[in-house]
Amino acid sequence: MIKIENFTKKYNNYIAVNNFNMLCKKGEITGIIGPNGAGKTTILKAITGRHFGVGKITIENHDINEDFSIIRNLTGFVVEQTELPGEYTVREYLLIKAELHGLKKEALKNAFTDITKKCSLEDVLNFKIKTLSKGYKERLNFAQALIYNPPVLVLDEPVTGLDPSQIIQMRKLILSLKNEHTILLSTHLMQEAESLCDSIYIINKGCLVDFGTKEEICKKNNSQTLEEAYFKLIDLGDKK
């Protein structure tokens, strides 16, 4: 579970996120959607302890300001812009990530076999990362977040730059993880939110403008589609 209460993040005089609240439950995929610069990545980085602000964030009932060393092992973060060490092989990198998170020999062996199969990496384990295609790098990006089996997964624009077949594969992977994890997904793609998310939070200029299921958001905004409701909310926010 992820719970965010009255979270605000400022950069000097600029308010990136203002008084944001959210609840993400296990067994569900929660989406944050909004235009570029809306504050989505700022929220994700706060959840994973990349930076801090004002307010309260709890992960699996652990306060991020008090139990960061614990939370580090409770969250797996799939970043939008993948920065992977090119000179390592896929095998070397995943083993290092697992060991950094304290996996012992037998648990590491089982996790390695399970995750490489789940992310379809068996054929490239001995390849250097710099030689991998975009699709394989994204799978490895997922695998490094899953290798220590964190209960919470935070995904920042996970299908950016992928071709249509890779997008379908990535969606299947995300859905396959749903029952065992709390998943928070950031996207600016309506189709992504509609096909994957159980609940959706719409953010604009750092502020929450609406949340609920797709059906609830459409009903509240007298809209036929999520896209229509989204643009009504964003346009309204831009005119304030």
PDB file of C-alpha atoms in Angstrom:
ATOM      1  CA  MET A   1       0.000   0.000   0.000  1.00  0.00           C
ATOM      2  CA  ILE A   2       1.072   3.576  -0.695  1.00  0.00           C
ATOM      3  CA  LYS A   3      -0.500   6.462   1.175  1.00  0.00           C
ATOM      4  CA  ILE A   4       0.326  10.111   0.472  1.00  0.00           C
ATOM      5  CA  GLU A   5      -1.088  12.806   2.737  1.00  0.00           C
ATOM      6  CA  ASN A   6      -0.845  16.536   2.012  1.00  0.00           C
ATOM      7  CA  PHE A   7       2.439  16.210   0.132  1.00  0.00           C
ATOM      8  CA  THR A   8       4.028  19.426  -1.153  1.00  0.00           C
ATOM      9  CA  LYS A   9       7.352  19.794  -2.946  1.00  0.00           C
ATOM     10  CA  LYS A  10       9.003  23.135  -3.674  1.00  0.00           C
ATOM     11  CA  TYR A  11      12.108  24.007  -5.656  1.00  0.00           C
ATOM     12  CA  ASN A  12      13.094  27.421  -4.333  1.00  0.00           C
ATOM     13  CA  ASN A  13       9.937  29.484  -5.047  1.00  0.00           C
ATOM     14  CA  TYR A  14       8.482  27.024  -7.559  1.00  0.00           C
ATOM     15  CA  ILE A  15       5.776  24.645  -6.253  1.00  0.00           C
ATOM     16  CA  ALA A  16       6.138  21.386  -8.188  1.00  0.00           C
ATOM     17  CA  VAL A  17       3.452  19.514  -6.227  1.00  0.00           C
ATOM     18  CA  ASN A  18       0.883  21.189  -3.994  1.00  0.00           C
ATOM     19  CA  ASN A  19      -0.990  19.413  -1.156  1.00  0.00           C
ATOM     20  CA  PHE A  20      -1.316  16.091  -2.987  1.00  0.00           C
ATOM     21  CA  ASN A  21      -3.189  13.100  -1.520  1.00  0.00           C
ATOM     22  CA  MET A  22      -3.338   9.537  -2.839  1.00  0.00           C
ATOM     23  CA  LEU A  23      -4.075   5.962  -1.768  1.00  0.00           C
ATOM     24  CA  CYS A  24      -2.784   2.968  -3.751  1.00  0.00           C
ATOM     25  CA  LYS A  25      -3.920  -0.531  -2.726  1.00  0.00           C
ATOM     26  CA  LYS A  26      -2.363  -3.948  -3.163  1.00  0.00           C
ATOM     27  CA  GLY A  27      -3.814  -5.908  -6.059  1.00  0.00           C
ATOM     28  CA  GLU A  28      -4.632  -2.748  -7.999  1.00  0.00           C
ATOM     29  CA  ILE A  29      -2.880  -0.608 -10.578  1.00  0.00           C
ATOM     30  CA  THR A  30      -3.198   3.078  -9.756  1.00  0.00           C
ATOM     31  CA  GLY A  31      -2.445   5.610 -12.465  1.00  0.00           C
ATOM     32  CA  ILE A  32      -1.256   9.200 -12.341  1.00  0.00           C
ATOM     33  CA  ILE A  33      -1.949  11.045 -15.585  1.00  0.00           C
ATOM     34  CA  GLY A  34      -1.230  14.608 -16.555  1.00  0.00           C
ATOM     35  CA  PRO A  35       0.675  16.724 -19.075  1.00  0.00           C
ATOM     36  CA  ASN A  36       4.449  16.953 -19.099  1.00  0.00           C
ATOM     37  CA  GLY A  37       5.655  18.991 -16.136  1.00  0.00           C
ATOM     38  CA  ALA A  38       2.494  18.352 -14.113  1.00  0.00           C
ATOM     39  CA  GLY A  39       4.421  16.880 -11.163  1.00  0.00           C
ATOM     40  CA  LYS A  40       4.045  13.151 -11.834  1.00  0.00           C
ATOM     41  CA  THR A  41       7.729  12.237 -11.648  1.00  0.00           C
ATOM     42  CA  THR A  42       8.211  14.451  -8.594  1.00  0.00           C
ATOM     43  CA  ILE A  43       5.603  12.363  -6.755  1.00  0.00           C
ATOM     44  CA  LEU A  44       7.173   9.079  -7.849  1.00  0.00           C
ATOM     45  CA  LYS A  45      10.624  10.176  -6.745  1.00  0.00           C
ATOM     46  CA  ALA A  46       9.242  11.211  -3.362  1.00  0.00           C
ATOM     47  CA  ILE A  47       7.607   7.799  -2.902  1.00  0.00           C
ATOM     48  CA  THR A  48      10.896   6.031  -3.630  1.00  0.00           C
ATOM     49  CA  GLY A  49      12.933   8.373  -1.436  1.00  0.00           C
ATOM     50  CA  ARG A  50      14.798  10.184  -4.216  1.00  0.00           C
ATOM     51  CA  HIS A  51      13.793  13.466  -2.595  1.00  0.00           C
ATOM     52  CA  PHE A  52      11.640  14.730   0.243  1.00  0.00           C
ATOM     53  CA  GLY A  53       9.037  17.424   0.773  1.00  0.00           C
ATOM     54  CA  VAL A  54       6.361  18.498   3.239  1.00  0.00           C
ATOM     55  CA  GLY A  55       3.625  16.038   4.201  1.00  0.00           C
ATOM     56  CA  LYS A  56       3.476  12.329   4.970  1.00  0.00           C
ATOM     57  CA  ILE A  57       4.219   9.331   2.768  1.00  0.00           C
ATOM     58  CA  THR A  58       3.818   5.781   4.059  1.00  0.00           C
ATOM     59  CA  ILE A  59       4.775   2.576   2.251  1.00  0.00           C
ATOM     60  CA  GLU A  60       3.356  -0.628   3.731  1.00  0.00           C
ATOM     61  CA  ASN A  61       2.673   1.398   6.911  1.00  0.00           C
ATOM     62  CA  HIS A  62       6.287   2.607   7.155  1.00  0.00           C
ATOM     63  CA  ASP A  63       6.850   6.370   7.240  1.00  0.00           C
ATOM     64  CA  ILE A  64       9.362   7.316   4.554  1.00  0.00           C
ATOM     65  CA  ASN A  65      10.933   9.968   6.793  1.00  0.00           C
ATOM     66  CA  GLU A  66      11.480   7.510   9.643  1.00  0.00           C
ATOM     67  CA  ASP A  67      12.055   4.127   7.970  1.00  0.00           C
ATOM     68  CA  PHE A  68      13.839   4.914   4.723  1.00  0.00           C
ATOM     69  CA  SER A  69      16.265   1.985   5.028  1.00  0.00           C
ATOM     70  CA  ILE A  70      13.255  -0.361   5.213  1.00  0.00           C
ATOM     71  CA  ILE A  71      11.336   1.383   2.438  1.00  0.00           C
ATOM     72  CA  ARG A  72      14.312   1.036   0.110  1.00  0.00           C
ATOM     73  CA  ASN A  73      13.643  -2.715   0.031  1.00  0.00           C
ATOM     74  CA  LEU A  74       9.869  -2.325  -0.166  1.00  0.00           C
ATOM     75  CA  THR A  75       9.828  -0.329  -3.421  1.00  0.00           C
ATOM     76  CA  GLY A  76      10.971  -1.152  -6.929  1.00  0.00           C
ATOM     77  CA  PHE A  77      11.361   1.856  -9.220  1.00  0.00           C
ATOM     78  CA  VAL A  78      11.206   1.629 -13.021  1.00  0.00           C
ATOM     79  CA  VAL A  79      12.445   5.008 -14.227  1.00  0.00           C
ATOM     80  CA  GLU A  80      11.412   6.600 -17.516  1.00  0.00           C
ATOM     81  CA  GLN A  81      14.906   7.333 -18.787  1.00  0.00           C
ATOM     82  CA  THR A  82      16.770   4.090 -18.322  1.00  0.00           C
ATOM     83  CA  GLU A  83      20.371   4.549 -17.164  1.00  0.00           C
ATOM     84  CA  LEU A  84      21.892   1.085 -17.130  1.00  0.00           C
ATOM     85  CA  PRO A  85      25.621   0.267 -16.869  1.00  0.00           C
ATOM     86  CA  GLY A  86      26.514  -0.710 -20.420  1.00  0.00           C
ATOM     87  CA  GLU A  87      29.704  -2.650 -19.657  1.00  0.00           C
ATOM     88  CA  TYR A  88      27.943  -5.156 -17.386  1.00  0.00           C
ATOM     89  CA  THR A  89      26.211  -8.238 -18.719  1.00  0.00           C
ATOM     90  CA  VAL A  90      22.529  -8.677 -17.921  1.00  0.00           C
ATOM     91  CA  ARG A  91      23.423 -11.491 -15.509  1.00  0.00           C
ATOM     92  CA  GLU A  92      26.065  -9.437 -13.685  1.00  0.00           C
ATOM     93  CA  TYR A  93      23.811  -6.425 -13.268  1.00  0.00           C
ATOM     94  CA  LEU A  94      20.842  -8.360 -11.899  1.00  0.00           C
ATOM     95  CA  LEU A  95      23.006 -10.294  -9.445  1.00  0.00           C
ATOM     96  CA  ILE A  96      24.564  -7.057  -8.170  1.00  0.00           C
ATOM     97  CA  LYS A  97      21.113  -5.473  -7.709  1.00  0.00           C
ATOM     98  CA  ALA A  98      19.876  -8.532  -5.811  1.00  0.00           C
ATOM     99  CA  GLU A  99      22.911  -8.620  -3.530  1.00  0.00           C
ATOM    100  CA  LEU A 100      22.620  -4.892  -2.816  1.00  0.00           C
ATOM    101  CA  HIS A 101      19.126  -5.569  -1.480  1.00  0.00           C
ATOM    102  CA  GLY A 102      20.321  -8.365   0.772  1.00  0.00           C
ATOM    103  CA  LEU A 103      19.227 -11.493  -1.082  1.00  0.00           C
ATOM    104  CA  LYS A 104      21.061 -14.593   0.159  1.00  0.00           C
ATOM    105  CA  LYS A 105      22.315 -17.413  -2.031  1.00  0.00           C
ATOM    106  CA  GLU A 106      19.238 -19.674  -2.287  1.00  0.00           C
ATOM    107  CA  ALA A 107      16.713 -16.800  -2.422  1.00  0.00           C
ATOM    108  CA  LEU A 108      18.861 -15.061  -5.009  1.00  0.00           C
ATOM    109  CA  LYS A 109      18.996 -18.159  -7.203  1.00  0.00           C
ATOM    110  CA  ASN A 110      15.213 -18.612  -7.100  1.00  0.00           C
ATOM    111  CA  ALA A 111      14.527 -14.918  -7.701  1.00  0.00           C
ATOM    112  CA  PHE A 112      16.989 -14.750 -10.594  1.00  0.00           C
ATOM    113  CA  THR A 113      15.394 -17.709 -12.383  1.00  0.00           C
ATOM    114  CA  ASP A 114      11.865 -16.412 -11.818  1.00  0.00           C
ATOM    115  CA  ILE A 115      12.477 -12.814 -12.848  1.00  0.00           C
ATOM    116  CA  THR A 116      14.583 -13.508 -15.936  1.00  0.00           C
ATOM    117  CA  LYS A 117      11.830 -15.841 -17.156  1.00  0.00           C
ATOM    118  CA  LYS A 118       9.044 -13.395 -16.285  1.00  0.00           C
ATOM    119  CA  CYS A 119      10.823 -10.573 -18.122  1.00  0.00           C
ATOM    120  CA  SER A 120      11.887 -12.815 -21.057  1.00  0.00           C
ATOM    121  CA  LEU A 121      15.612 -12.192 -20.576  1.00  0.00           C
ATOM    122  CA  GLU A 122      16.898 -15.790 -20.705  1.00  0.00           C
ATOM    123  CA  ASP A 123      18.361 -15.378 -24.200  1.00  0.00           C
ATOM    124  CA  VAL A 124      20.438 -12.277 -23.369  1.00  0.00           C
ATOM    125  CA  LEU A 125      21.822 -13.027 -19.895  1.00  0.00           C
ATOM    126  CA  ASN A 126      25.420 -13.018 -21.124  1.00  0.00           C
ATOM    127  CA  PHE A 127      25.024  -9.995 -23.406  1.00  0.00           C
ATOM    128  CA  LYS A 128      26.520  -6.665 -22.414  1.00  0.00           C
ATOM    129  CA  ILE A 129      23.782  -4.183 -21.640  1.00  0.00           C
ATOM    130  CA  LYS A 130      25.069  -1.659 -24.189  1.00  0.00           C
ATOM    131  CA  THR A 131      24.354  -4.168 -26.981  1.00  0.00           C
ATOM    132  CA  LEU A 132      20.686  -4.654 -26.070  1.00  0.00           C
ATOM    133  CA  SER A 133      17.746  -3.306 -28.052  1.00  0.00           C
ATOM    134  CA  LYS A 134      15.385  -0.726 -26.556  1.00  0.00           C
ATOM    135  CA  GLY A 135      12.841  -3.438 -25.802  1.00  0.00           C
ATOM    136  CA  TYR A 136      15.330  -5.623 -23.940  1.00  0.00           C
ATOM    137  CA  LYS A 137      16.624  -2.649 -21.970  1.00  0.00           C
ATOM    138  CA  GLU A 138      13.081  -1.894 -20.819  1.00  0.00           C
ATOM    139  CA  ARG A 139      12.620  -5.511 -19.755  1.00  0.00           C
ATOM    140  CA  LEU A 140      15.896  -5.314 -17.842  1.00  0.00           C
ATOM    141  CA  ASN A 141      14.705  -2.050 -16.301  1.00  0.00           C
ATOM    142  CA  PHE A 142      11.686  -3.968 -14.982  1.00  0.00           C
ATOM    143  CA  ALA A 143      13.784  -6.932 -13.886  1.00  0.00           C
ATOM    144  CA  GLN A 144      16.128  -4.818 -11.761  1.00  0.00           C
ATOM    145  CA  ALA A 145      13.104  -3.437  -9.887  1.00  0.00           C
ATOM    146  CA  LEU A 146      11.611  -6.908  -9.373  1.00  0.00           C
ATOM    147  CA  ILE A 147      14.669  -8.987  -8.530  1.00  0.00           C
ATOM    148  CA  TYR A 148      14.369  -8.451  -4.756  1.00  0.00           C
ATOM    149  CA  ASN A 149      10.562  -8.937  -4.855  1.00  0.00           C
ATOM    150  CA  PRO A 150       9.416  -5.587  -3.442  1.00  0.00           C
ATOM    151  CA  PRO A 151       5.699  -5.407  -2.581  1.00  0.00           C
ATOM    152  CA  VAL A 152       5.411  -1.938  -4.175  1.00  0.00           C
ATOM    153  CA  LEU A 153       6.265  -1.131  -7.805  1.00  0.00           C
ATOM    154  CA  VAL A 154       6.539   2.440  -9.077  1.00  0.00           C
ATOM    155  CA  LEU A 155       6.533   2.776 -12.871  1.00  0.00           C
ATOM    156  CA  ASP A 156       7.389   6.046 -14.592  1.00  0.00           C
ATOM    157  CA  GLU A 157       6.156   6.113 -18.224  1.00  0.00           C
ATOM    158  CA  PRO A 158       7.043   2.415 -18.725  1.00  0.00           C
ATOM    159  CA  VAL A 159       6.198   2.174 -22.452  1.00  0.00           C
ATOM    160  CA  THR A 160       7.829   5.389 -23.685  1.00  0.00           C
ATOM    161  CA  GLY A 161       9.758   4.774 -26.893  1.00  0.00           C
ATOM    162  CA  LEU A 162       8.599   1.189 -27.402  1.00  0.00           C
ATOM    163  CA  ASP A 163       7.110  -0.102 -30.645  1.00  0.00           C
ATOM    164  CA  PRO A 164       3.514  -1.471 -30.696  1.00  0.00           C
ATOM    165  CA  SER A 165       4.478  -5.129 -30.133  1.00  0.00           C
ATOM    166  CA  GLN A 166       6.793  -4.178 -27.256  1.00  0.00           C
ATOM    167  CA  ILE A 167       4.012  -2.077 -25.707  1.00  0.00           C
ATOM    168  CA  ILE A 168       1.671  -5.087 -25.748  1.00  0.00           C
ATOM    169  CA  GLN A 169       4.340  -7.264 -24.111  1.00  0.00           C
ATOM    170  CA  MET A 170       4.976  -4.624 -21.443  1.00  0.00           C
ATOM    171  CA  ARG A 171       1.273  -4.328 -20.657  1.00  0.00           C
ATOM    172  CA  LYS A 172       1.016  -8.084 -20.229  1.00  0.00           C
ATOM    173  CA  LEU A 173       3.985  -8.024 -17.866  1.00  0.00           C
ATOM    174  CA  ILE A 174       2.492  -5.218 -15.756  1.00  0.00           C
ATOM    175  CA  LEU A 175      -0.888  -6.976 -15.532  1.00  0.00           C
ATOM    176  CA  SER A 176       0.816 -10.245 -14.551  1.00  0.00           C
ATOM    177  CA  LEU A 177       2.344  -8.486 -11.526  1.00  0.00           C
ATOM    178  CA  LYS A 178      -0.881  -6.892 -10.332  1.00  0.00           C
ATOM    179  CA  ASN A 179      -2.156  -9.482  -7.857  1.00  0.00           C
ATOM    180  CA  GLU A 180       1.073  -9.707  -5.862  1.00  0.00           C
ATOM    181  CA  HIS A 181       2.000  -6.019  -5.767  1.00  0.00           C
ATOM    182  CA  THR A 182       0.826  -2.485  -5.208  1.00  0.00           C
ATOM    183  CA  ILE A 183       1.503  -0.804  -8.559  1.00  0.00           C
ATOM    184  CA  LEU A 184       1.642   2.937  -9.222  1.00  0.00           C
ATOM    185  CA  LEU A 185       1.907   3.894 -12.874  1.00  0.00           C
ATOM    186  CA  SER A 186       2.665   7.330 -14.284  1.00  0.00           C
ATOM    187  CA  THR A 187       1.635   8.014 -17.870  1.00  0.00           C
ATOM    188  CA  HIS A 188       0.394  10.721 -20.204  1.00  0.00           C
ATOM    189  CA  LEU A 189      -1.204   8.162 -22.536  1.00  0.00           C
ATOM    190  CA  MET A 190      -4.972   7.773 -22.181  1.00  0.00           C
ATOM    191  CA  GLN A 191      -4.934   4.303 -23.740  1.00  0.00           C
ATOM    192  CA  GLU A 192      -2.362   3.181 -21.185  1.00  0.00           C
ATOM    193  CA  ALA A 193      -4.450   4.438 -18.280  1.00  0.00           C
ATOM    194  CA  GLU A 194      -7.652   2.915 -19.665  1.00  0.00           C
ATOM    195  CA  SER A 195      -6.167  -0.519 -20.368  1.00  0.00           C
ATOM    196  CA  LEU A 196      -4.168  -0.929 -17.154  1.00  0.00           C
ATOM    197  CA  CYS A 197      -5.443   1.220 -14.289  1.00  0.00           C
ATOM    198  CA  ASP A 198      -8.111   0.378 -11.721  1.00  0.00           C
ATOM    199  CA  SER A 199      -8.105   3.926 -10.369  1.00  0.00           C
ATOM    200  CA  ILE A 200      -6.747   7.135 -11.871  1.00  0.00           C
ATOM    201  CA  TYR A 201      -5.474  10.400 -10.413  1.00  0.00           C
ATOM    202  CA  ILE A 202      -5.354  13.372 -12.779  1.00  0.00           C
ATOM    203  CA  ILE A 203      -2.803  16.049 -11.937  1.00  0.00           C
ATOM    204  CA  ASN A 204      -2.118  19.427 -13.524  1.00  0.00           C
ATOM    205  CA  LYS A 205       0.379  22.095 -12.470  1.00  0.00           C
ATOM    206  CA  GLY A 206       1.177  20.164  -9.317  1.00  0.00           C
ATOM    207  CA  CYS A 207      -2.431  19.920  -8.143  1.00  0.00           C
ATOM    208  CA  LEU A 208      -4.841  16.991  -8.042  1.00  0.00           C
ATOM    209  CA  VAL A 209      -7.815  17.871 -10.243  1.00  0.00           C
ATOM    210  CA  ASP A 210      -9.807  14.610 -10.084  1.00  0.00           C
ATOM    211  CA  PHE A 211      -9.555  10.929  -9.170  1.00  0.00           C
ATOM    212  CA  GLY A 212     -11.577   7.717  -9.276  1.00  0.00           C
ATOM    213  CA  THR A 213     -12.234   4.884 -11.692  1.00  0.00           C
ATOM    214  CA  LYS A 214     -12.462   5.698 -15.394  1.00  0.00           C
ATOM    215  CA  GLU A 215     -16.244   5.423 -15.173  1.00  0.00           C
ATOM    216  CA  GLU A 216     -16.460   7.681 -12.113  1.00  0.00           C
ATOM    217  CA  ILE A 217     -14.289  10.367 -13.700  1.00  0.00           C
ATOM    218  CA  CYS A 218     -16.324  10.298 -16.916  1.00  0.00           C
ATOM    219  CA  LYS A 219     -19.615  10.530 -15.001  1.00  0.00           C
ATOM    220  CA  LYS A 220     -18.458  13.442 -12.812  1.00  0.00           C
ATOM    221  CA  ASN A 221     -17.298  15.365 -15.867  1.00  0.00           C
ATOM    222  CA  ASN A 222     -20.254  14.508 -18.128  1.00  0.00           C
ATOM    223  CA  SER A 223     -17.916  12.859 -20.631  1.00  0.00           C
ATOM    224  CA  GLN A 224     -18.137   9.813 -22.876  1.00  0.00           C
ATOM    225  CA  THR A 225     -14.446   8.934 -22.645  1.00  0.00           C
ATOM    226  CA  LEU A 226     -11.559   9.376 -20.219  1.00  0.00           C
ATOM    227  CA  GLU A 227      -9.759  11.460 -22.837  1.00  0.00           C
ATOM    228  CA  GLU A 228     -12.692  13.855 -23.076  1.00  0.00           C
ATOM    229  CA  ALA A 229     -12.885  14.194 -19.281  1.00  0.00           C
ATOM    230  CA  TYR A 230      -9.115  14.654 -19.059  1.00  0.00           C
ATOM    231  CA  PHE A 231      -9.031  17.552 -21.498  1.00  0.00           C
ATOM    232  CA  LYS A 232     -11.986  19.231 -19.812  1.00  0.00           C
ATOM    233  CA  LEU A 233     -10.132  19.085 -16.489  1.00  0.00           C
ATOM    234  CA  ILE A 234      -6.780  20.189 -17.893  1.00  0.00           C
ATOM    235  CA  ASP A 235      -8.314  23.051 -19.892  1.00  0.00           C
ATOM    236  CA  LEU A 236     -10.220  24.203 -16.816  1.00  0.00           C
ATOM    237  CA  GLY A 237      -7.064  24.112 -14.742  1.00  0.00           C
ATOM    238  CA  ASP A 238      -5.104  26.049 -17.355  1.00  0.00           C
ATOM    239  CA  LYS A 239      -7.707  28.846 -17.370  1.00  0.00           C
ATOM    240  CA  LYS A 240      -7.625  29.379 -13.610  1.00  0.00           C
TER     241      LYS A 240
END
